[in-house]
mmCIF file of C-alpha atoms in Angstrom:
data_model
loop_
_atom_site.group_PDB
_atom_site.id
_atom_site.type_symbol
_atom_site.label_atom_id
_atom_site.label_comp_id
_atom_site.label_asym_id
_atom_site.label_seq_id
_atom_site.Cartn_x
_atom_site.Cartn_y
_atom_site.Cartn_z
ATOM 1 C CA MET A 1 0.000 0.000 0.000
ATOM 2 C CA ASP A 2 2.859 2.406 0.793
ATOM 3 C CA TYR A 3 4.066 2.157 -2.764
ATOM 4 C CA PHE A 4 0.684 3.335 -4.053
ATOM 5 C CA GLN A 5 0.376 6.032 -1.395
ATOM 6 C CA HIS A 6 3.781 7.409 -2.269
ATOM 7 C CA PHE A 7 2.855 8.341 -5.820
ATOM 8 C CA GLY A 8 -0.592 9.552 -4.828
ATOM 9 C CA LYS A 9 -2.002 6.226 -6.175
ATOM 10 C CA MET A 10 -1.024 7.149 -9.744
ATOM 11 C CA PRO A 11 -0.308 3.440 -10.534
ATOM 12 C CA VAL A 12 -4.029 2.744 -10.004
ATOM 13 C CA VAL A 13 -4.876 5.218 -12.767
ATOM 14 C CA ILE A 14 -2.272 3.650 -15.067
ATOM 15 C CA GLY A 15 -3.764 0.238 -14.223
ATOM 16 C CA VAL A 16 -7.298 1.358 -15.087
ATOM 17 C CA VAL A 17 -6.215 2.911 -18.405
ATOM 18 C CA THR A 18 -4.177 -0.209 -19.252
ATOM 19 C CA LEU A 19 -7.120 -2.526 -18.512
ATOM 20 C CA ILE A 20 -9.424 -0.507 -20.756
ATOM 21 C CA LEU A 21 -6.913 -0.440 -23.618
ATOM 22 C CA ALA A 22 -6.247 -4.172 -23.164
ATOM 23 C CA GLY A 23 -9.977 -4.910 -23.302
ATOM 24 C CA ILE A 24 -10.479 -2.895 -26.485
ATOM 25 C CA ILE A 25 -7.413 -4.533 -28.092
ATOM 26 C CA VAL A 26 -8.608 -8.055 -27.200
ATOM 27 C CA TYR A 27 -12.030 -7.315 -28.727
ATOM 28 C CA LEU A 28 -10.428 -5.831 -31.841
ATOM 29 C CA SER A 29 -8.086 -8.772 -32.365
ATOM 30 C CA ARG A 30 -10.968 -11.229 -32.108
ATOM 31 C CA LEU A 31 -12.846 -9.177 -34.681
ATOM 32 C CA ASP A 32 -9.697 -9.154 -36.812
ATOM 33 C CA ILE A 33 -9.599 -12.953 -36.755
ATOM 34 C CA LYS A 34 -13.274 -13.107 -37.773
ATOM 35 C CA VAL A 35 -12.733 -10.752 -40.730
ATOM 36 C CA SER A 36 -9.611 -12.657 -41.868
ATOM 37 C CA ARG A 37 -11.627 -15.858 -41.906
ATOM 38 C CA LEU A 38 -14.302 -14.172 -44.043
ATOM 39 C CA GLN A 39 -11.676 -12.900 -46.482
ATOM 40 C CA LYS A 40 -10.325 -16.421 -46.820
ATOM 41 C CA GLN A 41 -13.783 -17.802 -47.528
ATOM 42 C CA ILE A 42 -14.417 -15.127 -50.180
ATOM 43 C CA LYS A 43 -11.126 -16.013 -51.863
ATOM 44 C CA GLU A 44 -12.083 -19.701 -51.915
ATOM 45 C CA ILE A 45 -15.400 -18.916 -53.577
ATOM 46 C CA GLN A 46 -13.685 -16.707 -56.178
ATOM 47 C CA ASN A 47 -11.128 -19.439 -56.908
ATOM 48 C CA LYS A 48 -13.919 -21.954 -57.403
ATOM 49 C CA LYS A 49 -15.681 -19.596 -59.815
ATOM 50 C CA ASN A 50 -12.450 -19.063 -61.800
ATOM 51 C CA HIS A 51 -12.019 -22.828 -62.187
ATOM 52 C CA GLU A 52 -15.523 -23.183 -63.517
ATOM 53 C CA MET B 1 -19.912 12.656 -44.000
ATOM 54 C CA LYS B 2 -20.928 9.304 -42.616
ATOM 55 C CA HIS B 3 -17.625 8.933 -40.786
ATOM 56 C CA TRP B 4 -18.108 12.045 -38.639
ATOM 57 C CA TYR B 5 -18.481 10.168 -35.339
ATOM 58 C CA LYS B 6 -15.271 8.232 -35.926
ATOM 59 C CA ILE B 7 -13.288 11.441 -36.415
ATOM 60 C CA LEU B 8 -15.042 13.175 -33.522
ATOM 61 C CA GLY B 9 -14.471 10.194 -31.214
ATOM 62 C CA SER B 10 -10.773 9.991 -32.073
ATOM 63 C CA ILE B 11 -10.187 13.681 -31.455
ATOM 64 C CA LEU B 12 -12.142 13.680 -28.193
ATOM 65 C CA LEU B 13 -10.389 10.581 -26.820
ATOM 66 C CA LEU B 14 -6.964 11.942 -27.735
ATOM 67 C CA TYR B 15 -7.776 15.139 -25.865
ATOM 68 C CA VAL B 16 -9.159 13.175 -22.906
ATOM 69 C CA ALA B 17 -6.100 10.890 -22.699
ATOM 70 C CA ILE B 18 -3.676 13.797 -22.634
ATOM 71 C CA PHE B 19 -5.666 16.114 -20.394
ATOM 72 C CA SER B 20 -6.903 13.552 -17.872
ATOM 73 C CA LEU B 21 -3.412 12.151 -17.264
ATOM 74 C CA LEU B 22 -1.346 15.340 -17.337
ATOM 75 C CA HIS B 23 -3.539 17.992 -15.738
ATOM 76 C CA PRO B 24 -2.242 18.529 -12.185
ATOM 77 C CA LEU B 25 -4.301 18.158 -9.028
ATOM 78 C CA LYS B 26 -5.048 21.164 -6.872
ATOM 79 C CA PRO B 27 -2.279 21.755 -4.314
ATOM 80 C CA SER B 28 -3.036 20.281 -0.904
ATOM 81 C CA LEU B 29 -1.488 19.620 2.458
ATOM 82 C CA VAL B 30 -1.335 15.860 3.032
ATOM 83 C CA GLN B 31 0.677 15.279 6.164
ATOM 84 C CA VAL B 32 2.235 16.757 9.287
ATOM 85 C CA ASP B 33 4.728 14.603 11.142
ATOM 86 C CA VAL B 34 3.698 15.269 14.757
ATOM 87 C CA SER B 35 1.219 13.470 16.985
ATOM 88 C CA ALA B 36 1.447 15.838 19.950
ATOM 89 C CA LEU B 37 2.275 19.489 20.622
ATOM 90 C CA HIS B 38 4.307 20.678 23.576
ATOM 91 C CA ALA B 39 4.747 23.819 25.615
ATOM 92 C CA GLY B 40 7.901 25.549 24.412
ATOM 93 C CA TYR B 41 9.881 24.308 21.399
ATOM 94 C CA ASN B 42 8.018 22.470 18.584
ATOM 95 C CA ARG B 43 9.190 21.363 15.167
ATOM 96 C CA ILE B 44 6.654 20.286 12.544
ATOM 97 C CA ALA B 45 7.456 18.976 9.065
ATOM 98 C CA PHE B 46 4.690 19.624 6.510
ATOM 99 C CA THR B 47 4.211 17.503 3.403
ATOM 100 C CA GLY B 48 2.340 19.032 0.500
ATOM 101 C CA TYR B 49 1.177 17.600 -2.828
ATOM 102 C CA TYR B 50 1.424 19.648 -6.051
ATOM 103 C CA THR B 51 2.527 22.571 -3.871
ATOM 104 C CA HIS B 52 5.125 25.262 -4.631
ATOM 105 C CA PHE B 53 6.850 25.863 -1.281
ATOM 106 C CA ASN B 54 10.157 26.608 -2.977
ATOM 107 C CA GLU B 55 8.952 28.773 -5.834
ATOM 108 C CA SER B 56 6.732 31.041 -3.790
ATOM 109 C CA LYS B 57 7.345 32.733 -0.447
ATOM 110 C CA THR B 58 5.558 30.411 1.969
ATOM 111 C CA GLU B 59 4.245 30.948 5.475
ATOM 112 C CA ALA B 60 3.431 27.992 7.741
ATOM 113 C CA GLY B 61 2.305 27.331 11.279
ATOM 114 C CA ILE B 62 -0.717 26.423 13.357
ATOM 115 C CA THR B 63 -3.821 28.468 14.061
ATOM 116 C CA LEU B 64 -6.175 28.370 17.003
ATOM 117 C CA GLY B 65 -9.214 30.469 16.193
ATOM 118 C CA ASN B 66 -7.760 33.760 15.027
ATOM 119 C CA HIS B 67 -4.412 33.177 16.678
ATOM 120 C CA PHE B 68 -1.358 32.174 14.712
ATOM 121 C CA PHE B 69 1.801 30.444 15.926
ATOM 122 C CA THR B 70 4.716 30.454 13.557
ATOM 123 C CA GLY B 71 8.461 30.754 13.612
ATOM 124 C CA ASP B 72 11.501 29.806 11.601
ATOM 125 C CA ILE B 73 10.629 28.123 8.287
ATOM 126 C CA GLN B 74 13.048 25.807 6.465
ATOM 127 C CA VAL B 75 11.893 24.927 2.963
ATOM 128 C CA GLU B 76 13.321 21.640 1.714
ATOM 129 C CA ASP B 77 11.657 21.468 -1.687
ATOM 130 C CA ASN B 78 8.328 22.320 -3.291
ATOM 131 C CA ASN B 79 6.507 19.652 -1.285
ATOM 132 C CA HIS B 80 8.370 19.682 2.028
ATOM 133 C CA LEU B 81 9.026 22.295 4.656
ATOM 134 C CA ALA B 82 9.580 22.391 8.406
ATOM 135 C CA VAL B 83 8.611 25.083 10.859
ATOM 136 C CA THR B 84 10.012 25.547 14.373
ATOM 137 C CA PHE B 85 8.123 27.662 16.869
ATOM 138 C CA ASP B 86 7.315 28.112 20.549
ATOM 139 C CA LEU B 87 3.966 27.406 22.182
ATOM 140 C CA PRO B 88 2.829 28.893 25.518
ATOM 141 C CA ASP B 89 2.120 26.759 28.618
ATOM 142 C CA SER B 90 -1.599 27.350 28.339
ATOM 143 C CA LEU B 91 -4.026 27.516 25.410
ATOM 144 C CA PRO B 92 -7.774 28.318 25.325
ATOM 145 C CA SER B 93 -8.777 25.206 23.332
ATOM 146 C CA THR B 94 -7.423 22.198 21.417
ATOM 147 C CA ALA B 95 -8.910 23.146 18.031
ATOM 148 C CA VAL B 96 -5.628 23.622 16.179
ATOM 149 C CA VAL B 97 -5.430 23.753 12.397
ATOM 150 C CA PHE B 98 -2.182 23.258 10.475
ATOM 151 C CA ARG B 99 -1.790 25.886 7.817
ATOM 152 C CA VAL B 100 0.459 26.746 4.906
ATOM 153 C CA HIS B 101 -0.053 29.554 2.463
ATOM 154 C CA ASN B 102 1.671 31.239 -0.429
ATOM 155 C CA GLU B 103 0.646 33.154 -3.522
ATOM 156 C CA GLN B 104 0.697 30.216 -5.917
ATOM 157 C CA ASP B 105 -1.058 27.573 -3.827
ATOM 158 C CA GLY B 106 -3.363 29.847 -1.847
ATOM 159 C CA GLU B 107 -4.605 28.818 1.564
ATOM 160 C CA LEU B 108 -3.924 25.179 2.554
ATOM 161 C CA ALA B 109 -5.152 23.686 5.801
ATOM 162 C CA LEU B 110 -5.038 20.296 7.507
ATOM 163 C CA VAL B 111 -7.074 19.283 10.541
ATOM 164 C CA GLN B 112 -5.661 16.344 12.435
ATOM 165 C CA ALA B 113 -6.284 14.921 15.908
ATOM 166 C CA MET B 114 -3.435 16.125 18.156
ATOM 167 C CA GLY B 115 -2.283 15.344 21.645
ATOM 168 C CA MET B 116 -1.529 18.491 23.657
ATOM 169 C CA GLY B 117 1.366 17.092 25.713
ATOM 170 C CA ASP B 118 2.012 19.243 28.766
ATOM 171 C CA ILE B 119 -0.034 22.220 27.547
ATOM 172 C CA VAL B 120 -2.815 23.230 29.914
ATOM 173 C CA ILE B 121 -6.188 23.790 28.231
ATOM 174 C CA ASP B 122 -7.871 26.696 29.958
ATOM 175 C CA THR B 123 -10.595 28.782 28.340
ATOM 176 C CA THR B 124 -9.633 31.810 30.429
ATOM 177 C CA THR B 125 -6.083 31.893 29.013
ATOM 178 C CA ASP B 126 -4.840 35.403 28.351
ATOM 179 C CA THR B 127 -4.481 35.581 24.558
ATOM 180 C CA THR B 128 -3.495 39.220 24.157
ATOM 181 C CA ASN B 129 0.114 38.365 23.289
ATOM 182 C CA PHE B 130 -0.720 35.724 20.660
ATOM 183 C CA GLY B 131 -0.115 36.576 17.020
ATOM 184 C CA THR B 132 -3.161 37.007 14.790
ATOM 185 C CA TYR B 133 -3.673 35.111 11.582
ATOM 186 C CA ALA B 134 -4.100 37.128 8.414
ATOM 187 C CA ARG B 135 -5.853 35.027 5.790
ATOM 188 C CA MET B 136 -4.555 35.214 2.278
ATOM 189 C CA GLU B 137 -6.999 36.342 -0.300
ATOM 190 C CA ALA B 138 -8.735 33.215 -1.538
ATOM 191 C CA LYS B 139 -7.373 32.191 -4.892
ATOM 192 C CA SER B 140 -8.928 29.490 -6.997
ATOM 193 C CA ALA B 141 -6.176 26.940 -7.405
ATOM 194 C CA PHE B 142 -5.559 25.292 -10.761
ATOM 195 C CA GLY B 143 -6.172 21.556 -11.130
ATOM 196 C CA PHE B 144 -8.475 18.614 -10.440
ATOM 197 C CA PRO B 145 -9.804 18.368 -6.866
ATOM 198 C CA ASP B 146 -7.349 16.694 -4.512
ATOM 199 C CA LEU B 147 -9.432 14.571 -2.149
ATOM 200 C CA PRO B 148 -8.085 12.481 0.726
ATOM 201 C CA ILE B 149 -7.813 8.710 0.010
ATOM 202 C CA ILE B 150 -8.688 9.339 -3.657
ATOM 203 C CA TYR B 151 -5.724 11.561 -4.620
ATOM 204 C CA GLU B 152 -4.615 10.896 -8.220
ATOM 205 C CA THR B 153 -7.299 8.271 -8.796
ATOM 206 C CA ILE B 154 -9.842 11.059 -9.333
ATOM 207 C CA ARG B 155 -8.538 10.845 -12.907
ATOM 208 C CA ASN B 156 -10.287 7.448 -13.150
ATOM 209 C CA LEU B 157 -13.586 9.321 -13.245
ATOM 210 C CA ASN B 158 -12.714 10.108 -16.870
ATOM 211 C CA TRP B 159 -12.074 6.434 -17.710
ATOM 212 C CA HIS B 160 -14.194 4.184 -15.514
ATOM 213 C CA VAL B 161 -17.479 6.143 -15.647
ATOM 214 C CA PRO B 162 -17.640 6.638 -19.470
ATOM 215 C CA MET B 163 -17.544 2.817 -19.789
ATOM 216 C CA TRP B 164 -20.967 2.698 -18.114
ATOM 217 C CA PHE B 165 -22.319 5.618 -20.154
ATOM 218 C CA THR B 166 -21.210 3.878 -23.344
ATOM 219 C CA MET B 167 -22.778 0.595 -22.239
ATOM 220 C CA PHE B 168 -25.992 2.443 -21.458
ATOM 221 C CA PHE B 169 -26.014 4.150 -24.853
ATOM 222 C CA LEU B 170 -25.458 0.877 -26.732
ATOM 223 C CA MET B 171 -28.115 -0.918 -24.671
ATOM 224 C CA ILE B 172 -30.621 1.884 -25.367
ATOM 225 C CA VAL B 173 -30.064 1.599 -29.137
ATOM 226 C CA SER B 174 -30.363 -2.194 -28.788
ATOM 227 C CA PHE B 175 -33.632 -1.727 -26.867
ATOM 228 C CA VAL B 176 -35.007 0.482 -29.658
ATOM 229 C CA ASN B 177 -34.070 -2.161 -32.245
ATOM 230 C CA SER B 178 -35.829 -4.866 -30.237
ATOM 231 C CA LEU B 179 -38.952 -2.679 -30.065
ATOM 232 C CA LYS B 180 -38.843 -2.193 -33.834
ATOM 233 C CA LEU B 181 -38.438 -5.943 -34.286
ATOM 234 C CA LEU B 182 -41.573 -6.700 -32.278
ATOM 235 C CA ARG B 183 -43.541 -4.113 -34.268
ATOM 236 C CA VAL B 184 -42.768 -5.757 -37.607
ATOM 237 C CA ARG B 185 -46.098 -6.676 -39.281
ATOM 238 C CA ASN B 186 -46.716 -9.795 -41.247
ATOM 239 C CA SER B 187 -45.826 -9.080 -44.837
ATOM 240 C CA GLU B 188 -43.894 -10.551 -47.713
ATOM 241 C CA ASN B 189 -40.436 -9.966 -46.316
ATOM 242 C CA HIS B 190 -41.236 -9.716 -42.618
ATOM 243 C CA LEU B 191 -38.658 -12.351 -41.691
ATOM 244 C CA GLU B 192 -35.952 -10.378 -43.465
ATOM 245 C CA ASP B 193 -36.914 -7.199 -41.554
ATOM 246 C CA MET B 194 -36.977 -9.047 -38.263
ATOM 247 C CA LEU B 195 -33.557 -10.584 -38.794
ATOM 248 C CA LYS B 196 -32.136 -7.173 -39.664
ATOM 249 C CA PHE B 197 -33.247 -5.748 -36.292
ATOM 250 C CA ASP B 198 -32.240 -8.982 -34.547
ATOM 251 C CA ILE B 199 -28.661 -8.776 -35.801
ATOM 252 C CA ARG B 200 -28.420 -5.104 -34.803
ATOM 253 C CA SER B 201 -29.713 -5.497 -31.268
ATOM 254 C CA THR B 202 -27.613 -8.607 -30.639
ATOM 255 C CA LEU B 203 -24.373 -6.966 -31.764
ATOM 256 C CA LEU B 204 -25.165 -3.781 -29.826
ATOM 257 C CA ASN B 205 -25.575 -5.941 -26.728
ATOM 258 C CA GLU B 206 -22.306 -7.709 -27.506
ATOM 259 C CA VAL B 207 -20.309 -4.477 -27.664
ATOM 260 C CA GLY B 208 -22.272 -3.137 -24.670
ATOM 261 C CA LEU B 209 -21.242 -6.209 -22.705
ATOM 262 C CA VAL B 210 -17.576 -5.517 -23.535
ATOM 263 C CA PHE B 211 -17.957 -2.069 -21.942
ATOM 264 C CA CYS B 212 -19.795 -3.620 -18.988
ATOM 265 C CA ILE B 213 -16.866 -5.978 -18.359
ATOM 266 C CA LEU B 214 -14.371 -3.107 -18.672
ATOM 267 C CA GLY B 215 -16.451 -1.052 -16.218
ATOM 268 C CA LEU B 216 -16.589 -3.920 -13.722
ATOM 269 C CA ILE B 217 -12.862 -4.698 -13.722
ATOM 270 C CA THR B 218 -11.696 -1.075 -13.691
ATOM 271 C CA GLY B 219 -14.161 -0.370 -10.876
ATOM 272 C CA SER B 220 -12.866 -3.355 -8.957
ATOM 273 C CA LEU B 221 -9.260 -2.180 -9.266
ATOM 274 C CA TRP B 222 -10.205 1.348 -8.234
ATOM 275 C CA ALA B 223 -12.181 0.000 -5.255
ATOM 276 C CA ARG B 224 -9.211 -2.060 -4.071
ATOM 277 C CA TYR B 225 -7.054 1.025 -3.530
ATOM 278 C CA THR B 226 -9.701 3.472 -2.296
ATOM 279 C CA TRP B 227 -12.393 1.399 -0.556
ATOM 280 C CA GLY B 228 -9.969 -1.303 0.547
ATOM 281 C CA ASP B 229 -11.398 -4.355 -1.201
ATOM 282 C CA TRP B 230 -11.782 -5.814 -4.699
ATOM 283 C CA TRP B 231 -15.503 -6.148 -4.155
ATOM 284 C CA THR B 232 -17.729 -4.301 -1.679
ATOM 285 C CA LYS B 233 -21.390 -4.497 -0.768
ATOM 286 C CA ASP B 234 -22.128 -1.227 -2.582
ATOM 287 C CA PRO B 235 -25.579 -1.514 -4.255
ATOM 288 C CA GLN B 236 -24.260 -0.114 -7.550
ATOM 289 C CA LEU B 237 -21.584 -2.824 -7.723
ATOM 290 C CA ASN B 238 -23.937 -5.722 -7.128
ATOM 291 C CA GLY B 239 -26.498 -4.150 -9.466
ATOM 292 C CA ALA B 240 -23.865 -3.920 -12.202
ATOM 293 C CA LEU B 241 -22.941 -7.569 -11.693
ATOM 294 C CA VAL B 242 -26.586 -8.627 -12.004
ATOM 295 C CA VAL B 243 -26.855 -6.571 -15.212
ATOM 296 C CA PHE B 244 -23.775 -8.353 -16.560
ATOM 297 C CA LEU B 245 -25.258 -11.763 -15.725
ATOM 298 C CA VAL B 246 -28.637 -10.901 -17.270
ATOM 299 C CA TYR B 247 -27.050 -9.767 -20.551
ATOM 300 C CA ALA B 248 -24.774 -12.817 -20.526
ATOM 301 C CA GLY B 249 -27.979 -14.851 -20.098
ATOM 302 C CA TYR B 250 -29.312 -13.159 -23.250
ATOM 303 C CA PHE B 251 -26.566 -14.814 -25.304
ATOM 304 C CA VAL B 252 -27.071 -18.179 -23.616
ATOM 305 C CA LEU B 253 -30.774 -17.970 -24.416
ATOM 306 C CA ARG B 254 -30.071 -17.142 -28.074
ATOM 307 C CA ALA B 255 -27.688 -20.048 -28.430
ATOM 308 C CA SER B 256 -30.374 -22.443 -27.194
ATOM 309 C CA VAL B 257 -33.057 -21.577 -29.792
ATOM 310 C CA GLU B 258 -32.656 -23.200 -33.218
ATOM 311 C CA ASP B 259 -35.357 -21.521 -35.255
ATOM 312 C CA ALA B 260 -34.241 -18.059 -36.479
ATOM 313 C CA ASP B 261 -37.717 -16.518 -36.403
ATOM 314 C CA LYS B 262 -38.436 -17.755 -32.888
ATOM 315 C CA ARG B 263 -34.963 -16.799 -31.676
ATOM 316 C CA ALA B 264 -35.424 -13.221 -32.900
ATOM 317 C CA ARG B 265 -38.761 -12.796 -31.114
ATOM 318 C CA ILE B 266 -37.768 -14.476 -27.843
ATOM 319 C CA SER B 267 -34.482 -12.633 -27.500
ATOM 320 C CA ALA B 268 -36.169 -9.310 -28.339
ATOM 321 C CA VAL B 269 -38.651 -9.814 -25.510
ATOM 322 C CA PHE B 270 -35.838 -10.844 -23.166
ATOM 323 C CA ASN B 271 -33.910 -7.736 -24.223
ATOM 324 C CA LEU B 272 -36.816 -5.461 -23.278
ATOM 325 C CA PHE B 273 -36.915 -6.946 -19.770
ATOM 326 C CA ALA B 274 -33.134 -6.850 -19.458
ATOM 327 C CA PHE B 275 -33.084 -3.163 -20.341
ATOM 328 C CA VAL B 276 -35.771 -2.274 -17.812
ATOM 329 C CA LEU B 277 -33.930 -4.311 -15.176
ATOM 330 C CA MET B 278 -30.695 -2.486 -15.979
ATOM 331 C CA PHE B 279 -32.409 0.873 -15.660
ATOM 332 C CA VAL B 280 -33.862 -0.064 -12.282
ATOM 333 C CA LEU B 281 -30.670 -1.661 -10.927
ATOM 334 C CA LEU B 282 -28.240 1.038 -12.053
ATOM 335 C CA MET B 283 -30.272 4.225 -12.065
ATOM 336 C CA ILE B 284 -33.021 3.822 -9.472
ATOM 337 C CA MET B 285 -32.126 1.264 -6.774
ATOM 338 C CA PRO B 286 -28.751 2.777 -5.746
ATOM 339 C CA ARG B 287 -30.498 6.054 -4.913
ATOM 340 C CA PHE B 288 -32.633 4.394 -2.266
ATOM 341 C CA ALA B 289 -29.697 2.740 -0.550
ATOM 342 C CA SER B 290 -26.583 4.259 0.888
ATOM 343 C CA GLY B 291 -23.412 3.123 -0.803
ATOM 344 C CA LEU B 292 -19.828 4.037 -1.456
ATOM 345 C CA HIS B 293 -20.393 5.580 -4.868
ATOM 346 C CA PRO B 294 -20.593 9.384 -4.695
ATOM 347 C CA GLY B 295 -23.911 11.180 -4.699
ATOM 348 C CA LYS B 296 -25.980 8.184 -3.591
ATOM 349 C CA GLY B 297 -28.707 7.984 -0.981
ATOM 350 C CA GLY B 298 -31.268 10.267 -2.640
ATOM 351 C CA ASN B 299 -29.149 12.583 -4.722
ATOM 352 C CA PRO B 300 -28.558 12.438 -8.456
ATOM 353 C CA ALA B 301 -25.216 10.956 -9.425
ATOM 354 C CA PHE B 302 -21.754 12.496 -9.154
ATOM 355 C CA SER B 303 -22.873 16.056 -8.300
ATOM 356 C CA GLN B 304 -20.155 16.169 -5.661
ATOM 357 C CA TYR B 305 -17.281 15.769 -8.100
ATOM 358 C CA ASP B 306 -18.926 17.093 -11.159
ATOM 359 C CA LEU B 307 -19.431 20.516 -9.636
ATOM 360 C CA ASP B 308 -15.756 21.013 -10.279
ATOM 361 C CA SER B 309 -15.419 22.697 -13.650
ATOM 362 C CA SER B 310 -11.935 21.332 -14.418
ATOM 363 C CA LEU B 311 -13.286 17.772 -14.162
ATOM 364 C CA ARG B 312 -16.275 18.673 -16.281
ATOM 365 C CA THR B 313 -14.088 19.884 -19.138
ATOM 366 C CA VAL B 314 -12.654 16.376 -19.424
ATOM 367 C CA PHE B 315 -15.537 14.204 -18.277
ATOM 368 C CA TYR B 316 -18.143 15.277 -20.844
ATOM 369 C CA PRO B 317 -15.778 14.955 -23.833
ATOM 370 C CA ALA B 318 -14.736 11.552 -22.439
ATOM 371 C CA VAL B 319 -18.354 10.332 -22.378
ATOM 372 C CA ALA B 320 -19.010 11.636 -25.906
ATOM 373 C CA GLY B 321 -15.722 10.204 -27.211
ATOM 374 C CA TRP B 322 -16.292 6.748 -25.737
ATOM 375 C CA ILE B 323 -19.856 6.643 -27.069
ATOM 376 C CA CYS B 324 -18.484 7.438 -30.553
ATOM 377 C CA LEU B 325 -15.824 4.731 -30.199
ATOM 378 C CA GLY B 326 -18.375 2.211 -28.885
ATOM 379 C CA TYR B 327 -20.656 2.885 -31.845
ATOM 380 C CA TRP B 328 -17.672 2.594 -34.182
ATOM 381 C CA MET B 329 -16.794 -0.814 -32.702
ATOM 382 C CA TYR B 330 -20.409 -1.874 -33.196
ATOM 383 C CA ASN B 331 -20.344 -0.569 -36.761
ATOM 384 C CA VAL B 332 -17.290 -2.669 -37.692
ATOM 385 C CA ARG B 333 -18.750 -5.705 -35.923
ATOM 386 C CA LEU B 334 -22.033 -5.270 -37.810
ATOM 387 C CA ARG B 335 -20.278 -5.049 -41.185
ATOM 388 C CA ALA B 336 -18.357 -8.253 -40.455
ATOM 389 C CA LYS B 337 -21.626 -9.975 -39.546
ATOM 390 C CA LEU B 338 -23.455 -8.745 -42.667
ATOM 391 C CA LEU B 339 -20.543 -9.935 -44.803
ATOM 392 C CA LYS B 340 -20.814 -13.351 -43.190
ATOM 393 C CA GLU B 341 -24.568 -13.496 -43.904
ATOM 394 C CA GLU B 342 -23.923 -12.527 -47.531
ATOM 395 C CA LEU B 343 -21.303 -15.249 -47.866
ATOM 396 C CA LYS B 344 -23.750 -17.786 -46.478
ATOM 397 C CA SER B 345 -26.317 -16.866 -49.121
ATOM 398 C CA MET B 346 -23.644 -17.020 -51.834
ATOM 399 C CA GLU B 347 -22.636 -20.532 -50.817
ATOM 400 C CA ASN B 348 -26.185 -21.848 -50.855
#
């Protein structure tokens, strides 16, 4: 506790900001994976059409 | 300009990040290193926070009513100084206040329980020889409010609270979409209309739930270092947890219904109840109970902090910026979902 008191509890603020950024980044990367999968599927369909 | 909210949100959040982390707190006196005063020689070390003891000519001492006791002042740095002075054998009361003032920081005071050592407390003490305290002209100090226990974490107001505002905004839009879904009349393409609203309200709830989780964990961390525990019995906290569980239940319910038409209707009805429950648990119930959140027990939220104009200049842009970002996240999520639906129809 002394450590946090010493800096006026500034590490708590840094912790809160970090958690929020981490949460947004996790959500974004999951969305990124979803979109990549869709792109792959679209490419497969296009390839199939080209073969036909 | 259909991208206006993305640009607005980015600018606002950039401003909020810089301002909320770098704006100083108001100067305050946080500590004096004595537990008892004595007749005769006393030495007190004062600790300030965001103060300017070195840069500005500072006076320090203790007051008792209008009387002032001060002496030799040694300034160590901007936040530390010590004052040595003499106290008489007898004082009229024990109501001492520790005071420091200078032009930059204004008037700083600290009230702390003090032993009086060998000093006799006598209301008939002759006070004619005591110095009198001349107050400095009150100056509005620059910075966020510096509150005991909270200190720097007042900056969290600009991060933790907008999470809940954003969740609320997304849930409201989701609620409206569920209402629209239930109003769809039987017609040629009524299933198509229903599924359109169903996808929207579901994804709004999904992004809303992300903000709910962020609000819960940031609140928990903040509570640990100000209220002393990761989780407290505050009504707002338990209400927020119930809201989280109810909206999590929404997704469980959806996963358990096979038929798309039925799923849309059932989850829309559930969503209406969930929204009303959220409104009651987060906006109404905490006002009837006393809790640790500010402004509870009858009063509208955060009036206590929000009265401070320097906090307001960051808090409102933060709420607007996070709502823009939340809607942006939903927008990208929705486009991914629509793309997936389109692909499905292409494959068939």
